XYZ file of C-alpha atoms in Angstrom:
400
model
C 29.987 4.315 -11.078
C 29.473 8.244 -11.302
C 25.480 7.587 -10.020
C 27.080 5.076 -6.634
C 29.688 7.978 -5.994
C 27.082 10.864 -6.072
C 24.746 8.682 -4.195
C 27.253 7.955 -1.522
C 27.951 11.979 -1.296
C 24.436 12.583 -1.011
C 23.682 10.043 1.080
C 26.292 11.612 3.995
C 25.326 15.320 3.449
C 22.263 14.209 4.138
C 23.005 12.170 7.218
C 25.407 14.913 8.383
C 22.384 17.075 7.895
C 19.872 15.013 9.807
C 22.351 14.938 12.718
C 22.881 18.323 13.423
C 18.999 18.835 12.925
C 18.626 16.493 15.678
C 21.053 17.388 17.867
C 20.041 21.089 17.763
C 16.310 20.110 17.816
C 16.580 18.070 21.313
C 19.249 21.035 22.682
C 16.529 23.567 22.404
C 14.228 21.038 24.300
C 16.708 20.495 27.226
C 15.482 23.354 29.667
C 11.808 21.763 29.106
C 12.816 18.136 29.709
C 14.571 19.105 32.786
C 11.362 21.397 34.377
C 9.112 18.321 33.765
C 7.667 16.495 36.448
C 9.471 13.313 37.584
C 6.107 11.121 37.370
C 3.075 12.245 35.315
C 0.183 10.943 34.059
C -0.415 8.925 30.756
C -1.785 12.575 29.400
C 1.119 14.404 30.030
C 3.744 11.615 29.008
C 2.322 11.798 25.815
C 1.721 15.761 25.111
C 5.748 16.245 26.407
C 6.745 13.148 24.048
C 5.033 14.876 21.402
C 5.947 18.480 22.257
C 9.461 17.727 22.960
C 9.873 14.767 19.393
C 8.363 17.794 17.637
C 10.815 19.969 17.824
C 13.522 17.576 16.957
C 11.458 16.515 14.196
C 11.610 19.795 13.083
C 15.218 19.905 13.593
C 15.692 17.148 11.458
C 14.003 17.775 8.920
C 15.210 21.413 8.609
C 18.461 20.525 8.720
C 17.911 17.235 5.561
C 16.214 20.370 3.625
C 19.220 21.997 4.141
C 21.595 19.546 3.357
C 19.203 18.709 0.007
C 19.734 22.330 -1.096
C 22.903 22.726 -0.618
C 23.456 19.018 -2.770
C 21.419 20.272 -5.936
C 22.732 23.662 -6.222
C 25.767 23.967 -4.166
C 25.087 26.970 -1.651
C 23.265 27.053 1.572
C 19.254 27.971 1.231
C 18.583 28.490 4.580
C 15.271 30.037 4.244
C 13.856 27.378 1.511
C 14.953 25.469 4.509
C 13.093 26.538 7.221
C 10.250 27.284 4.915
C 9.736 23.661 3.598
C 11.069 21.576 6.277
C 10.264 23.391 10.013
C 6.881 23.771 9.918
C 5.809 20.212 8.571
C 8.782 18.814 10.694
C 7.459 20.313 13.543
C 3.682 18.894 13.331
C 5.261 15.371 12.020
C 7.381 15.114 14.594
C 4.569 15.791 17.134
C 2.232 13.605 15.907
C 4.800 10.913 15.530
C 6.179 11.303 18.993
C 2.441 11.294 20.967
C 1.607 8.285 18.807
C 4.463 6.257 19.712
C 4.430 7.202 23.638
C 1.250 6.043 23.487
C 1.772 2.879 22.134
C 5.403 2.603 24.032
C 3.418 3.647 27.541
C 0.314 2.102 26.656
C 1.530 -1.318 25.346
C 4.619 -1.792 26.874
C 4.151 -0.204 30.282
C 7.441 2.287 29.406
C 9.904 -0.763 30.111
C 9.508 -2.859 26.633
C 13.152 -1.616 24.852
C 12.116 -3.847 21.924
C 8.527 -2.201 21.331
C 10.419 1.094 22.114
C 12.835 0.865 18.695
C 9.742 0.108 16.912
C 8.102 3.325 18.252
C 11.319 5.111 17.213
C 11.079 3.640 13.908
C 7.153 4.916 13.560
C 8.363 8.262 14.281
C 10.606 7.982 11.333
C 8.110 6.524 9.100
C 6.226 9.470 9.289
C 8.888 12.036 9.587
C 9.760 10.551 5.905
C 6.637 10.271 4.532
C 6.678 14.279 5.274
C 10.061 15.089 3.633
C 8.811 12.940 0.692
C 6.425 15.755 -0.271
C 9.386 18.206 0.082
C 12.037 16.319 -2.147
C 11.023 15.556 -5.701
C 10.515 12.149 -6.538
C 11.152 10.682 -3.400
C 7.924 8.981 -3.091
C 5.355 8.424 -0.248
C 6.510 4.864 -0.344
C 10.860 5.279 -0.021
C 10.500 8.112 2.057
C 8.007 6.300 4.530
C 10.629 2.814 5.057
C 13.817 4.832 4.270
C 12.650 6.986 7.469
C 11.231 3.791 9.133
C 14.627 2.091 9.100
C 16.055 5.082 9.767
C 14.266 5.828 12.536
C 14.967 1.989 13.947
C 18.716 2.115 13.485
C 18.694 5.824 15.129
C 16.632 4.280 17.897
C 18.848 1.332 18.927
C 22.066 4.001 19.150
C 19.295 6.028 21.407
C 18.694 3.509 23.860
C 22.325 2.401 23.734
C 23.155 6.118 24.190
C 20.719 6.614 26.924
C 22.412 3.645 28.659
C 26.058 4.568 28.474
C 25.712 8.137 29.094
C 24.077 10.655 30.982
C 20.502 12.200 30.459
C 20.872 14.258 28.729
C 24.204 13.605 26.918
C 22.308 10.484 26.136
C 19.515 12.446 24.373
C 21.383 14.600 22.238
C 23.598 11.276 21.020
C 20.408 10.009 20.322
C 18.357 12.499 18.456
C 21.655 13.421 16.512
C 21.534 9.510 15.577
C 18.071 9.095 14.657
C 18.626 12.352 12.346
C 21.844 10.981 10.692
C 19.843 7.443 10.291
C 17.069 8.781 8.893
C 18.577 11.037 6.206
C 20.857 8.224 5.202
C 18.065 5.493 4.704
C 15.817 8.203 2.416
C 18.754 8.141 -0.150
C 19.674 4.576 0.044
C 16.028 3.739 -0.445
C 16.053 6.687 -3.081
C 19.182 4.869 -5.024
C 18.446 1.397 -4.504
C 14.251 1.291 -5.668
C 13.702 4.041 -7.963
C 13.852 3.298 -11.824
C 14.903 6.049 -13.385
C 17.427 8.942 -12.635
C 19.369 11.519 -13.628
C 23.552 11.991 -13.462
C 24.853 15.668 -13.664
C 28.353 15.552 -14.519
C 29.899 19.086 -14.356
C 33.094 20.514 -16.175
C 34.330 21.039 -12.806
C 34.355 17.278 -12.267
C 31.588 17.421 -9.656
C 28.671 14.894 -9.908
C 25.141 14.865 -8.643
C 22.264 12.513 -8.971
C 18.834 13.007 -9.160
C 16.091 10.895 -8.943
C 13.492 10.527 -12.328
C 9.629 10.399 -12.237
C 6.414 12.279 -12.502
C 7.742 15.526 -11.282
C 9.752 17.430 -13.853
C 13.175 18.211 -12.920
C 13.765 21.228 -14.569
C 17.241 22.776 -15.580
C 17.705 27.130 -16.132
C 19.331 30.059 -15.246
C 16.556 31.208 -12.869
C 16.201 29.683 -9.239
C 12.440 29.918 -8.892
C 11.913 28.314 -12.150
C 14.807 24.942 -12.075
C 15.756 22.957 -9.603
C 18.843 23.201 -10.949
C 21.073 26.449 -11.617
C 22.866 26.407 -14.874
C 24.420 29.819 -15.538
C 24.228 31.427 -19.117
C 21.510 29.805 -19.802
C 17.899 30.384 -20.350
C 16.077 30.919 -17.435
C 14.160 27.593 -17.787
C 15.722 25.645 -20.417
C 15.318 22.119 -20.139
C 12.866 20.004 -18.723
C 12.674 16.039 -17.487
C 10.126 14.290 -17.204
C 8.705 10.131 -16.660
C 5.705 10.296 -18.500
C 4.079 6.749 -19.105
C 7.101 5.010 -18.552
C 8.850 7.222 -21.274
C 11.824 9.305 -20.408
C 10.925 12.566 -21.998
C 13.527 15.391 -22.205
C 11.777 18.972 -23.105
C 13.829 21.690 -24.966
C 12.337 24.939 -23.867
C 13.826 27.000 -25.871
C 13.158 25.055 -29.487
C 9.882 23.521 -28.329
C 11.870 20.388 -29.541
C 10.368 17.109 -26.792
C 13.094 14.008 -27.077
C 12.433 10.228 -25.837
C 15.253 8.888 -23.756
C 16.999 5.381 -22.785
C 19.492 4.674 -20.558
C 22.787 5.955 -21.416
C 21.900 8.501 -23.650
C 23.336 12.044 -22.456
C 22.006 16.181 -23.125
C 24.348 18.919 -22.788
C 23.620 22.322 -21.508
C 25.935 25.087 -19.881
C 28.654 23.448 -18.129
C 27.090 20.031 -17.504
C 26.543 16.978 -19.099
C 23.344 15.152 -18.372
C 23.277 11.351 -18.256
C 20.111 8.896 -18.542
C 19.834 5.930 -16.216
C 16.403 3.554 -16.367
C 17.007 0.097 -14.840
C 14.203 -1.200 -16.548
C 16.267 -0.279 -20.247
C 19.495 -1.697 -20.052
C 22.465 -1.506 -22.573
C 22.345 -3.721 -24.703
C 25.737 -6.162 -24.855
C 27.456 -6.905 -27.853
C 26.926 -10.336 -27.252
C 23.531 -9.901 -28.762
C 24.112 -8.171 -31.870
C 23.642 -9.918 -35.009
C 26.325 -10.398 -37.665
C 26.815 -8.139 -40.316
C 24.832 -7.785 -43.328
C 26.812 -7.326 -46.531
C 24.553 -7.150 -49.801
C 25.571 -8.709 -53.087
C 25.309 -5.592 -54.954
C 28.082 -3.861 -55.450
C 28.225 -0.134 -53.899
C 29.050 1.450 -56.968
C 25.733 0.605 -58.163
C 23.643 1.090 -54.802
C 24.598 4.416 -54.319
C 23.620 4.938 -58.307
C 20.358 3.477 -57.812
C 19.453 4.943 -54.038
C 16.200 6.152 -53.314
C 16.625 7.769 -50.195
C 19.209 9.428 -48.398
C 19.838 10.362 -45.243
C 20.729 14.058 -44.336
C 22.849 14.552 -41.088
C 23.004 18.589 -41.130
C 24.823 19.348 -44.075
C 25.856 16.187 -45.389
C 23.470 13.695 -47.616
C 24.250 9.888 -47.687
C 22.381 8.038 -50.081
C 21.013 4.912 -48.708
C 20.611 1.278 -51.032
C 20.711 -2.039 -49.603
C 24.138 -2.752 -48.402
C 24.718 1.219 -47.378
C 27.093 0.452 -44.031
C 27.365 3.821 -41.656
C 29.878 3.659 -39.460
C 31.151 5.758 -36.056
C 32.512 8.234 -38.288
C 29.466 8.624 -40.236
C 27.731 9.382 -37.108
C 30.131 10.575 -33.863
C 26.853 10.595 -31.253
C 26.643 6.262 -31.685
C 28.894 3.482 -30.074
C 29.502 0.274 -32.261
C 27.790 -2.885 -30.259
C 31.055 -4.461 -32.844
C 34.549 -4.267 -33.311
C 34.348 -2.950 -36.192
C 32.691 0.375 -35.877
C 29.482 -0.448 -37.837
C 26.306 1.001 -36.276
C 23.671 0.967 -39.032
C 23.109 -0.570 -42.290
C 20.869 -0.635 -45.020
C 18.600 -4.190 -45.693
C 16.107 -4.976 -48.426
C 13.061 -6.156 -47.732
C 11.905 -7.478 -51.066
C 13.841 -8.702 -54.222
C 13.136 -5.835 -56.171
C 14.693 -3.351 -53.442
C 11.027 -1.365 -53.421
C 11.011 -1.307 -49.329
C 14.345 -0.546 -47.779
C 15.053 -0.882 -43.902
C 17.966 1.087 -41.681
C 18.994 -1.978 -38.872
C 20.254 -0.784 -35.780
C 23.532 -1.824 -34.581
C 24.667 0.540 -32.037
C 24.621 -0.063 -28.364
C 21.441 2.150 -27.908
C 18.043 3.019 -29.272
C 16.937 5.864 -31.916
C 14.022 7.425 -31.626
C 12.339 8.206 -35.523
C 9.650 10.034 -35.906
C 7.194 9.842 -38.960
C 5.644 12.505 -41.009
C 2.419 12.019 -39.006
C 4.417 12.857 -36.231
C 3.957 9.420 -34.780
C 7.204 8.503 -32.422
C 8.899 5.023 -32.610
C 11.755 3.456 -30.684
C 14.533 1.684 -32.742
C 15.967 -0.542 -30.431
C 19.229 -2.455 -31.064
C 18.963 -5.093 -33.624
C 15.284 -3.833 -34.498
C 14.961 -2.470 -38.473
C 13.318 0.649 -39.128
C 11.645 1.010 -42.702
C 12.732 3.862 -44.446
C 10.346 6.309 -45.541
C 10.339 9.724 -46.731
C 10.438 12.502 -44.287
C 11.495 10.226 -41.310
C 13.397 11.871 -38.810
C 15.904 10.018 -36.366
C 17.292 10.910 -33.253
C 20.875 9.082 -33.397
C 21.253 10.691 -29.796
C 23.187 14.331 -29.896
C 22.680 14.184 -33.855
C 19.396 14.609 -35.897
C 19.408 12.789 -39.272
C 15.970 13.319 -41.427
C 15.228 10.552 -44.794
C 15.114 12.455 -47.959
């Protein structure tokens, strides 16, 4: 719910963005498109198409720049702006906007409306596919069809525009639609196709969501080094990263690297950082198998453990039958009723190979004394073995 309701915010600040971008862009054009000739050649149709789109395209994508600073940390960046979004705006947007008048003159003979929204939605195909090196972990691919069907929605509201009102009230309508189109299809193609993202949930009770992948998004104190600003912290503190398909979560500070799921949360400064991967799903309780309850009494298993498990300062000795419970370990969520969310199995008669089962909604992460790194998903048994240490989420447990 929190990840729809950021999107949803993000997805309108950046439409609002893309809107103003165009209608700015195409109002600095208006003293050129009125000195132009009223018939020119094929030549010059195309260098004004792509002079004048390029300077919208500029517009736009300053302003979605914009509009993505001011979403991730909360106060205008006007020159990180202008900087990453005017220059490559304005050479997409030229390129875009010579290409399609020359397929919309060319092909259609300037009269085909139909081949005209299909320029339109070239020009934001590539106008994406340029913001998608600008926004981390866009991706060529969303950025090219969110902008694409952006551009096509913005470019049916053009013609309609250009139709229904004057020249050019028409055009500024209808650049300020193609930019509010555009920047509204790059999130919903953000939110609806990438795996993996991030929710930051502030004490303030503001929410933001970021997409996941091969591009670290980075969390500090210091604005050249994290995308996002966390005060009193370090200056880069935590890192995020999809590496292999593995959500890996960095702690600069300890050195300490952490393999997520979905669900599983990090705190630092005043937020609270929340895992979603599509592709790792919660498990329901539905699924969970029934309790095991051992035969020996616990009197005698704890007498006879031969491991333990140390969560900070406490040590719980572990024998077949050991049952650890929410209140054992705060950081876990029962898959059951009835709080359990681990418990000790033997895996031979004579007790000589013990096994912690997972029944939590969620996976652990245990790591071996060869450093080797193993996910414990629900239901799954990890063999206990000296030295082993488990990541029950926020808490750290190590076998002794």
């Amino acid at each position: 719910m929190k990840r729809n309701l950021s999107a949803i915010k993000k997805a309108l600040q950046f439409g609002i963005s893309g809107a103003v971008g165009g209608f700015v862009g195409n109002l600095i054009t208006e003293p050129f498109m009125q000195r132009l000739p009223g018939s020119e050649s094929f030549f010059d149709s195309v260098l004004s198409t792509g002079r004048w789109f390029g300077l919208v395209g500029g517009g736009i994508a300053t302003a979605i720049m914009f509009g993505y600073y001011y979403y991730i940390k909360g106060k205008p960046q006007i020159k990180q702006a202008l900087k990453n979004g005017g220059l490559f705006g304005l050479i997409a947007g030229a390129i875009s906007g010579a290409i399609a008048e020359g397929i919309y003159s060319g092909i259609g003979n300037g009269d085909n409306e139909l081949l005209r929204v299909i320029c339109w939605g070239i020009a934001g195909s590539l106008l994406g596919l340029g913001l998608a090196q600008r926004i981390p972990n866009l991706g060529a691919l969303r950025g090219t069809g969110g902008g694409g069907v952006g551009g096509v929605l913005g470019g049916c509201l053009f013609i309609l525009f250009a139709y229904n009102l004057s020249g050019t009230a028409g055009r500024l309508a209808g650049c300020a639609a193609i930019g509010f189109w555009i920047g509204i299809m790059l999130v919903v193609a953000e939110t609806l196709f990438n795996k993996t993202w991030l929710v930051i949930s502030y004490d303030t009770g503001a929410n933001r969501t970021l997409t996941l992948g091969s591009e670290p998004v980075t969390f500090g104190s210091d604005e050249n080094l994290s995308i996002i600003c966390i005060p009193n912290v370090s200056p880069l503190a935590m890192r995020f990263q999809l590496e292999a398909g593995q959500i890996v979560c960095e702690n600069v500070d300890s050195g300490a690297v952490s393999y997520l799921r979905s669900g599983d949360q990090k705190r630092i400064g005043n937020c609270t950082i929340t895992v979603g991967n599509s592709d790792l799903p919660a498990p329901t309780p539905a699924n969970i198998p029934p309790t095991f309850i051992s035969d020996q009494p616990a009197v005698n298993s704890f007498t006879s453990s031969q491991f333990s498990l140390k969560l900070g300062s406490r040590v719980i000795p572990l024998s077949a039958g050991t049952q650890l419970f929410t209140s054992d370990i705060p950081s876990l969520t029962a898959a059951a009723s009835n709080g359990l969310v681990a418990i000790v199995t033997s895996r031979s008669r004579n007790e000589l190979s013990l096994g912690l089962t997972n029944l939590c909604d969620r996976a652990w992460w245990a790591t071996d004394i060869q450093g080797d790194i193993k996910m414990v998903e629900p239901e799954s048994t990890l063999t206990l073995a000296l030295g082993t240490q488990i990541e029950f989420g926020e808490i750290d447990g190590e076998i002794v």
